[in-house]
Coordinates of C-alpha atoms in Angstrom, one line a residue:
M1 CA 0.0 0.0 0.0
R2 CA 1.4 3.3 -1.0
K3 CA 1.6 6.1 1.5
I4 CA 0.0 9.4 0.4
K5 CA 2.2 12.4 0.9
R6 CA 0.3 15.4 2.2
V7 CA 1.5 18.8 1.1
K8 CA 0.9 21.7 3.5
V9 CA 0.2 25.0 1.8
L10 CA 0.6 28.0 4.1
G11 CA -2.3 30.5 4.0
W12 CA -4.6 28.3 2.0
R13 CA -7.6 29.6 3.9
W14 CA -6.8 33.1 2.7
R15 CA -6.3 32.4 -1.0
R16 CA -9.0 32.4 -3.7
N17 CA -10.0 28.8 -4.3
E18 CA -13.2 27.1 -5.5
L19 CA -12.9 24.5 -2.8
R20 CA -12.6 27.0 0.0
R21 CA -15.6 27.1 2.1
H22 CA -17.0 30.0 4.2
R23 CA -16.2 28.0 7.3
D24 CA -12.5 27.9 6.3
T25 CA -12.4 31.7 6.2
V26 CA -14.2 32.0 9.5
E27 CA -11.7 29.6 11.1
A28 CA -8.8 31.5 9.7
W29 CA -10.1 34.7 11.2
I30 CA -10.8 33.1 14.5
V31 CA -7.2 31.7 14.7
L32 CA -5.7 35.1 13.6
S33 CA -7.8 37.0 16.1
A34 CA -7.1 34.6 18.9
W35 CA -3.4 34.8 18.5
T36 CA -3.5 38.6 18.1
F37 CA -5.6 39.0 21.2
A38 CA -3.5 36.4 23.1
M39 CA -0.3 38.4 22.4
A40 CA -2.0 41.7 23.5
A41 CA -3.6 40.1 26.6
G42 CA -0.3 38.3 27.5
T43 CA 1.6 41.6 27.2
V44 CA -0.8 43.6 29.3
A45 CA -1.1 40.8 31.9
G46 CA 2.6 40.4 32.1
V47 CA 3.3 44.1 32.5
A48 CA 0.5 44.4 35.1
G49 CA 1.8 41.4 37.0
A50 CA 5.4 42.6 37.0
Q51 CA 4.4 46.1 38.1
S52 CA 2.2 44.8 41.0
V53 CA 5.0 42.6 42.3
A54 CA 7.6 45.4 41.9
E55 CA 5.3 47.8 43.9
A56 CA 4.7 45.2 46.6
Q57 CA 8.4 44.5 47.0
A58 CA 9.2 48.3 47.1
R59 CA 6.6 48.8 49.8
N60 CA 7.9 45.8 51.7
A61 CA 11.5 47.1 51.5
A62 CA 10.6 50.6 52.4
E63 CA 8.9 49.6 55.7
R64 CA 11.9 47.5 56.9
R65 CA 14.4 49.3 59.1
P66 CA 17.9 48.0 60.0
T67 CA 18.7 48.0 63.7
T68 CA 21.2 46.3 66.0
A69 CA 20.3 43.8 68.7
V70 CA 22.2 42.3 71.5
L71 CA 22.7 38.5 71.4
L72 CA 21.3 36.9 74.6
T73 CA 21.7 33.2 73.9
T74 CA 22.6 31.0 71.0
L75 CA 23.4 27.4 70.0
P76 CA 27.1 26.9 69.5
R77 CA 28.2 26.4 65.9
G78 CA 27.7 22.8 64.8
A79 CA 25.5 21.9 67.8
A80 CA 23.8 19.2 65.8
I81 CA 26.1 16.3 65.2
G82 CA 27.6 16.3 61.7
V83 CA 25.8 19.5 60.7
D84 CA 27.5 22.8 60.2
Y85 CA 25.0 25.7 60.1
K86 CA 25.9 29.1 58.9
H87 CA 22.9 30.7 60.7
V88 CA 21.3 29.6 63.9
K89 CA 18.2 30.6 65.9
A90 CA 19.1 32.8 68.9
K91 CA 17.4 35.0 71.5
V92 CA 18.1 38.7 70.8
R93 CA 17.1 42.0 72.5
W94 CA 16.7 45.4 70.9
T95 CA 15.0 48.7 71.5
D96 CA 12.4 49.9 68.9
A97 CA 11.9 53.4 67.7
Q98 CA 9.3 54.1 70.5
G99 CA 11.9 53.1 73.1
T100 CA 10.3 49.8 74.0
V101 CA 12.7 47.0 74.8
R102 CA 11.8 43.8 72.8
T103 CA 13.1 40.3 73.0
T104 CA 12.5 37.5 70.5
T105 CA 14.4 34.8 68.5
A106 CA 16.1 35.6 65.3
E107 CA 18.5 34.0 62.8
V108 CA 22.1 35.1 63.5
K109 CA 25.5 34.0 62.2
A110 CA 26.7 30.9 63.8
G111 CA 29.5 31.4 66.2
T112 CA 28.6 34.9 67.3
D113 CA 29.5 35.5 70.9
V114 CA 26.7 36.1 73.5
G115 CA 26.6 39.8 74.4
G116 CA 27.7 40.8 70.9
T117 CA 25.6 42.9 68.5
V118 CA 23.9 41.5 65.5
P119 CA 22.1 43.3 62.7
V120 CA 18.3 42.7 62.5
W121 CA 15.5 44.2 60.5
T122 CA 12.2 45.5 61.9
D123 CA 9.0 47.0 60.5
G124 CA 7.7 50.4 61.6
H125 CA 5.9 48.8 64.6
G126 CA 9.0 47.2 66.1
H127 CA 8.3 43.7 64.9
L128 CA 11.2 41.6 63.7
M129 CA 11.2 41.0 59.9
S130 CA 13.5 39.2 57.5
E131 CA 16.2 41.0 55.6
P132 CA 14.9 42.8 52.4
L133 CA 15.5 40.9 49.2
S134 CA 18.7 41.7 47.2
S135 CA 18.1 43.6 44.0
S136 CA 19.0 40.5 41.9
V137 CA 16.5 38.3 43.7
A138 CA 13.8 41.1 43.6
T139 CA 14.4 41.5 39.8
A140 CA 14.1 37.7 39.3
R141 CA 10.8 37.6 41.1
V142 CA 9.4 40.5 39.1
V143 CA 10.5 38.8 35.9
A144 CA 9.0 35.5 36.9
A145 CA 5.7 37.1 38.0
G146 CA 5.5 39.1 34.7
T147 CA 6.3 36.0 32.6
G148 CA 3.8 33.8 34.5
A149 CA 1.0 36.4 34.3
G150 CA 1.7 37.0 30.6
L151 CA 1.6 33.3 29.8
A152 CA -1.5 32.8 31.8
G153 CA -3.3 35.7 30.1
G154 CA -2.2 34.6 26.7
L155 CA -3.2 31.0 27.3
F156 CA -6.6 32.0 28.6
V157 CA -7.3 33.9 25.4
L158 CA -6.0 31.1 23.2
A159 CA -8.3 28.6 25.1
G160 CA -11.2 30.9 24.4
G161 CA -10.3 31.0 20.7
R162 CA -10.0 27.3 20.6
L163 CA -13.5 26.9 22.1
I164 CA -15.0 29.2 19.6
R165 CA -13.2 27.4 16.8
L166 CA -14.5 24.0 18.0
R167 CA -18.0 25.4 18.1
V168 CA -17.6 26.6 14.5
E169 CA -16.3 23.1 13.5
R170 CA -19.2 21.4 15.3
R171 CA -21.7 23.6 13.5
A172 CA -20.0 22.9 10.1
T173 CA -20.0 19.1 10.9
D174 CA -23.7 19.2 11.7
Q175 CA -24.3 21.2 8.4
W176 CA -22.2 18.6 6.5
A177 CA -24.3 15.8 8.0
E178 CA -27.5 17.5 7.0
D179 CA -26.2 18.1 3.4
W180 CA -25.1 14.5 3.2
E181 CA -28.6 13.3 4.3
Q182 CA -30.2 15.4 1.5
T183 CA -27.7 14.1 -1.0
A184 CA -28.2 10.5 0.0
A185 CA -32.0 10.9 -0.2
R186 CA -31.6 12.1 -3.8
W187 CA -29.5 9.1 -4.6
G188 CA -32.2 6.8 -3.1
R189 CA -30.1 5.4 -0.3
R190 CA -30.5 5.6 3.5
T191 CA -27.4 6.5 5.6
G192 CA -28.7 6.0 9.1

């Protein structure tokens, strides 16, 4: 049995052709519109997502204040057998902007002596916070958020275009079945 070679012709739905149906042109417009809107929606969603994450990170970094705390207690370096930690949980004490003395646990460099000072970050209310993100990590998060939002927005529009195209194809298949029934009736045969 010989294999039939299919030839793909780009843009065949747009060319003048006696075999081209109205449905082919409608499908071509649906595909073109879906891709165009997907690119636009993906771009808008990506920019909006990146801006919102960048603003949130800037707000977060702006409300954190560096301060120094006194180390009260700590685990010695390598307290767990066979494990060498760079940072350990330790009890620290600091005075906030209102003059209130606060005590809590924080991550400090392993091996720091009790009574020594360690840098900590607090919010405007005196609560202990983690260190703000470095600019490279913040940029990577903004890029990842923008890319993810852009992909999600574009894929959402493409999925909508695919659903519309499937509906057009289903309607065309139903029309084809009706036309076939009429043709079969004229030929004097039953098809169902």
